[in-house]
Amino acid sequence: MNYKKFLDKPFRLMAAIGFFYLLFVFLLNIFTDFYEPQRLLPFSTAVSYSGEILGIILCALTFFLYKKHFLYYSALEILVFSNLYTGKIYTALFLSSMLFILLLIENLLSSRPRIIIYLAVEIIKLFLVLPYGAKTFFEYIGITLFSLCTIGCINLLFRHAYDKKDSGPISLDDYKFSDRQKDCIKEIVLNNTTIKALAINHRVSESAIKKDLSHIYSVLGIVGKADLKALFIGYKF
C-alpha cells in the first residue's frame, strides 16, 4: 500500500488508529482490572463496554467508508456519552474537543439549526455530569467553555488568514520587506522560531524584532503568529 495515498485520507487514518486503540482498551477491560467504571449510575460496566464496541464498529466502517464522515463523528459522540456516564470526565472532554475541531474544520456548524442541535446535545451531556457532584459539574462547564472558546478563536484566526490567502497568490516579493523581516517570516513559519532566538540570530534587540513583526502583521493585514503561519502554509521560501 502506498502510505502517501493512505495519509491523503485523514478520516481513514483516524479511524484505523481509533479502531486499534479501542480494541486494545476493550480487551484490557475484559481480561484485566485495567479500568473499573464508577458505579454511581446503573449498568456502568455495560454502558462502558457497549460504547467501546460501537466505537470499534463505527471506526471500522469509517475506514472502508472514509467519505462518510458522520460515522466517525458518531463514534466520537458515543464515546463521549459513554465516558460521561461512567465518570471518565476528562476523557469525555478531550473527545468533545476533538469533535468540535472536526466540525469547525468542515464548517458543519455554519447554520442555525445545526448550532441549535449541537448546543442541545451539549446540554444533555451536562445532566450526565450532575451525579458526580457540584464540583465536577462546574469544573466540566468551565473546562468545556474554555476549550470551545479557545478552539473557536483559533479557527477564526486561521480562517481569517486563509481568506486573505484566497484573495490571490502570496509572494514576499510583492512587499517591501527588509531581508531581516523576510527571514523572520521564514523562521517563524518553518521553525516556529521565538523572538528571543530571532534577536540572537540577527544580533539585534528583541524590541527590534517585535517592531519588525508588528510591521509585517500590519502590512499583511493579520494579527499574529498563527495568522502568519496559516498565510504561508505551503509557501516555497
Short mmCIF file of C-alpha atoms in Angstrom, two decimals:
data_model
loop_
_atom_site.label_atom_id
_atom_site.label_comp_id
_atom_site.label_asym_id
_atom_site.label_seq_id
_atom_site.Cartn_x
_atom_site.Cartn_y
_atom_site.Cartn_z
CA MET A 1 0.00 0.00 0.00
CA ASN A 2 1.23 3.48 -0.89
CA TYR A 3 1.36 5.17 2.51
CA LYS A 4 1.11 8.64 0.95
CA LYS A 5 -2.26 7.75 -0.58
CA PHE A 6 -3.26 6.43 2.83
CA LEU A 7 -2.27 9.71 4.50
CA ASP A 8 -4.28 11.63 1.90
CA LYS A 9 -7.40 10.15 3.51
CA PRO A 10 -7.23 11.53 7.07
CA PHE A 11 -10.52 10.02 8.22
CA ARG A 12 -9.30 6.58 7.19
CA LEU A 13 -6.11 7.14 9.19
CA MET A 14 -8.00 8.43 12.24
CA ALA A 15 -10.42 5.51 12.02
CA ALA A 16 -7.57 2.97 11.91
CA ILE A 17 -5.88 4.48 14.96
CA GLY A 18 -9.20 4.71 16.81
CA PHE A 19 -10.07 1.11 15.95
CA PHE A 20 -6.86 -0.36 17.36
CA TYR A 21 -6.91 1.89 20.42
CA LEU A 22 -10.49 0.97 21.33
CA LEU A 23 -9.86 -2.70 20.66
CA PHE A 24 -6.82 -2.62 22.94
CA VAL A 25 -8.74 -0.86 25.72
CA PHE A 26 -11.70 -3.22 25.33
CA LEU A 27 -9.50 -6.30 25.68
CA LEU A 28 -7.73 -4.79 28.68
CA ASN A 29 -11.07 -4.12 30.34
CA ILE A 30 -12.20 -7.71 29.83
CA PHE A 31 -9.07 -9.61 30.83
CA THR A 32 -7.62 -7.29 33.48
CA ASP A 33 -8.75 -4.82 36.10
CA PHE A 34 -7.32 -2.02 33.94
CA TYR A 35 -10.46 0.04 34.38
CA GLU A 36 -13.38 -0.27 36.71
CA PRO A 37 -16.07 2.33 35.95
CA GLN A 38 -17.55 4.30 38.78
CA ARG A 39 -20.84 2.77 39.82
CA LEU A 40 -22.74 5.96 40.61
CA LEU A 41 -25.11 5.21 37.74
CA PRO A 42 -26.71 1.81 36.99
CA PHE A 43 -25.25 -0.51 34.34
CA SER A 44 -21.99 1.47 34.17
CA THR A 45 -19.97 -1.56 33.08
CA ALA A 46 -22.45 -2.44 30.32
CA VAL A 47 -22.50 1.16 29.09
CA SER A 48 -18.70 1.25 29.04
CA TYR A 49 -18.39 -1.97 27.03
CA SER A 50 -21.25 -1.01 24.70
CA GLY A 51 -19.66 2.36 23.97
CA GLU A 52 -16.31 0.75 23.14
CA ILE A 53 -17.90 -1.91 20.91
CA LEU A 54 -19.95 0.65 19.00
CA GLY A 55 -16.86 2.83 18.67
CA ILE A 56 -14.89 -0.10 17.25
CA ILE A 57 -17.64 -0.90 14.74
CA LEU A 58 -18.03 2.71 13.62
CA CYS A 59 -14.26 3.17 13.26
CA ALA A 60 -14.13 0.02 11.12
CA LEU A 61 -16.96 1.34 8.94
CA THR A 62 -15.25 4.72 8.66
CA PHE A 63 -12.06 3.01 7.46
CA PHE A 64 -13.89 1.50 4.49
CA LEU A 65 -16.41 4.31 4.01
CA TYR A 66 -13.99 7.13 4.73
CA LYS A 67 -16.08 9.68 2.83
CA LYS A 68 -18.95 9.15 5.28
CA HIS A 69 -17.54 11.41 7.97
CA PHE A 70 -20.69 11.20 10.09
CA LEU A 71 -19.67 7.64 11.03
CA TYR A 72 -16.54 8.90 12.76
CA TYR A 73 -18.45 11.77 14.34
CA SER A 74 -20.95 9.25 15.68
CA ALA A 75 -18.15 7.14 17.14
CA LEU A 76 -16.72 10.15 18.98
CA GLU A 77 -20.10 11.25 20.30
CA ILE A 78 -20.99 7.76 21.54
CA LEU A 79 -17.66 7.55 23.34
CA VAL A 80 -18.25 10.98 24.91
CA PHE A 81 -21.61 9.88 26.33
CA SER A 82 -20.19 6.56 27.47
CA ASN A 83 -17.28 8.21 29.27
CA LEU A 84 -19.50 10.81 30.90
CA TYR A 85 -21.90 8.13 32.10
CA THR A 86 -19.08 6.11 33.66
CA GLY A 87 -17.32 9.06 35.26
CA LYS A 88 -14.35 9.49 32.92
CA ILE A 89 -14.98 13.21 32.67
CA TYR A 90 -11.62 14.33 31.30
CA THR A 91 -11.59 11.69 28.57
CA ALA A 92 -15.05 12.89 27.56
CA LEU A 93 -13.84 16.50 27.48
CA PHE A 94 -10.92 15.55 25.26
CA LEU A 95 -13.16 13.67 22.82
CA SER A 96 -15.67 16.55 22.79
CA SER A 97 -12.87 18.94 21.87
CA MET A 98 -11.74 16.65 19.05
CA LEU A 99 -15.28 16.52 17.70
CA PHE A 100 -15.67 20.29 17.90
CA ILE A 101 -12.41 20.80 15.98
CA LEU A 102 -13.54 18.47 13.19
CA LEU A 103 -16.95 20.14 12.96
CA LEU A 104 -15.33 23.56 12.66
CA ILE A 105 -12.77 22.41 10.09
CA GLU A 106 -15.53 21.01 7.89
CA ASN A 107 -17.71 24.07 8.53
CA LEU A 108 -20.60 21.95 9.78
CA LEU A 109 -21.78 24.46 12.37
CA SER A 110 -22.48 27.26 9.91
CA SER A 111 -26.29 27.09 10.06
CA ARG A 112 -28.58 27.96 12.96
CA PRO A 113 -30.37 24.55 13.07
CA ARG A 114 -27.04 22.72 13.35
CA ILE A 115 -25.82 25.03 16.09
CA ILE A 116 -29.09 24.51 18.00
CA ILE A 117 -28.74 20.72 17.70
CA TYR A 118 -25.11 20.89 18.81
CA LEU A 119 -25.97 23.02 21.85
CA ALA A 120 -28.90 20.74 22.74
CA VAL A 121 -26.59 17.72 22.73
CA GLU A 122 -24.08 19.58 24.91
CA ILE A 123 -26.82 20.44 27.42
CA ILE A 124 -27.85 16.77 27.59
CA LYS A 125 -24.24 15.92 28.46
CA LEU A 126 -24.41 18.27 31.44
CA PHE A 127 -27.13 16.13 33.04
CA LEU A 128 -24.80 13.11 32.92
CA VAL A 129 -22.24 15.03 34.97
CA LEU A 130 -24.68 16.00 37.74
CA PRO A 131 -24.46 12.70 39.68
CA TYR A 132 -20.71 13.25 40.20
CA GLY A 133 -21.22 16.32 42.39
CA ALA A 134 -21.34 20.10 42.13
CA LYS A 135 -17.54 20.47 41.95
CA THR A 136 -17.26 18.13 38.96
CA PHE A 137 -20.31 19.72 37.35
CA PHE A 138 -18.98 23.29 37.47
CA GLU A 139 -15.47 22.13 36.54
CA TYR A 140 -16.90 20.39 33.50
CA ILE A 141 -18.80 23.53 32.47
CA GLY A 142 -15.73 25.71 32.96
CA ILE A 143 -13.34 23.49 31.01
CA THR A 144 -15.92 22.97 28.25
CA LEU A 145 -16.47 26.70 27.77
CA PHE A 146 -12.73 27.39 27.93
CA SER A 147 -11.84 24.71 25.38
CA LEU A 148 -14.68 25.56 22.98
CA CYS A 149 -13.87 29.29 23.07
CA THR A 150 -10.16 28.63 22.57
CA ILE A 151 -10.73 26.23 19.68
CA GLY A 152 -13.27 28.59 18.14
CA CYS A 153 -10.88 31.56 18.31
CA ILE A 154 -8.04 29.55 16.78
CA ASN A 155 -10.37 28.52 13.97
CA LEU A 156 -11.31 32.17 13.36
CA LEU A 157 -7.65 33.15 13.21
CA PHE A 158 -6.84 30.54 10.60
CA ARG A 159 -9.96 31.28 8.57
CA HIS A 160 -9.02 34.96 8.56
CA ALA A 161 -5.57 34.07 7.24
CA TYR A 162 -6.96 31.70 4.59
CA ASP A 163 -9.48 34.31 3.44
CA LYS A 164 -6.53 36.65 2.97
CA LYS A 165 -4.65 33.91 1.12
CA ASP A 166 -7.60 33.10 -1.17
CA SER A 167 -7.72 36.70 -2.37
CA GLY A 168 -4.66 35.99 -4.53
CA PRO A 169 -1.26 34.28 -4.62
CA ILE A 170 1.08 35.36 -1.84
CA SER A 171 4.60 36.44 -2.68
CA LEU A 172 7.08 38.13 -0.35
CA ASP A 173 8.46 39.97 -3.35
CA ASP A 174 5.21 41.93 -3.54
CA TYR A 175 6.00 43.64 -0.25
CA LYS A 176 8.85 45.97 0.64
CA PHE A 177 10.12 43.85 3.49
CA SER A 178 13.74 44.03 4.55
CA ASP A 179 15.91 40.92 4.38
CA ARG A 180 15.65 40.58 8.15
CA GLN A 181 11.86 40.80 8.04
CA LYS A 182 11.72 38.18 5.30
CA ASP A 183 13.98 35.92 7.36
CA CYS A 184 11.73 36.41 10.40
CA ILE A 185 8.73 35.30 8.36
CA LYS A 186 10.61 32.25 7.08
CA GLU A 187 11.91 31.23 10.50
CA ILE A 188 8.52 31.61 12.21
CA VAL A 189 6.61 29.72 9.52
CA LEU A 190 9.10 26.87 9.09
CA ASN A 191 10.61 26.53 12.57
CA ASN A 192 8.30 28.47 14.91
CA THR A 193 11.38 30.43 16.00
CA THR A 194 10.93 32.61 19.08
CA ILE A 195 11.50 36.37 19.21
CA LYS A 196 14.46 35.85 21.52
CA ALA A 197 16.10 33.39 19.12
CA LEU A 198 15.50 35.71 16.16
CA ALA A 199 17.09 38.57 18.07
CA ILE A 200 20.17 36.44 18.84
CA ASN A 201 20.46 35.21 15.24
CA HIS A 202 20.30 38.73 13.83
CA ARG A 203 22.31 40.32 16.65
CA VAL A 204 19.65 42.89 17.42
CA SER A 205 17.43 43.60 20.41
CA GLU A 206 14.14 41.79 21.00
CA SER A 207 12.33 45.11 20.68
CA ALA A 208 13.74 45.48 17.14
CA ILE A 209 12.34 42.05 16.21
CA LYS A 210 8.99 42.94 17.80
CA LYS A 211 8.92 46.11 15.73
CA ASP A 212 9.67 44.08 12.58
CA LEU A 213 6.85 41.65 13.37
CA SER A 214 4.43 44.47 14.10
CA HIS A 215 5.26 45.96 10.70
CA ILE A 216 4.83 42.56 9.00
CA TYR A 217 1.44 41.96 10.61
CA SER A 218 0.28 45.46 9.69
CA VAL A 219 1.33 45.16 6.04
CA LEU A 220 -0.19 41.69 5.62
CA GLY A 221 -3.37 42.61 7.49
CA ILE A 222 -3.04 39.83 10.07
CA VAL A 223 -2.86 39.78 13.85
CA GLY A 224 -0.20 37.31 14.98
CA LYS A 225 1.98 34.23 14.50
CA ALA A 226 -0.96 31.89 13.96
CA ASP A 227 -2.21 34.01 11.06
CA LEU A 228 1.30 34.29 9.65
CA LYS A 229 1.85 30.53 9.64
CA ALA A 230 -1.56 29.87 8.10
CA LEU A 231 -0.99 32.50 5.43
CA PHE A 232 2.30 30.94 4.28
CA ILE A 233 1.42 27.24 4.56
CA GLY A 234 2.95 25.54 1.54
CA TYR A 235 4.90 28.66 0.54
CA LYS A 236 8.27 27.91 -1.05
CA PHE A 237 10.82 30.19 0.57
#
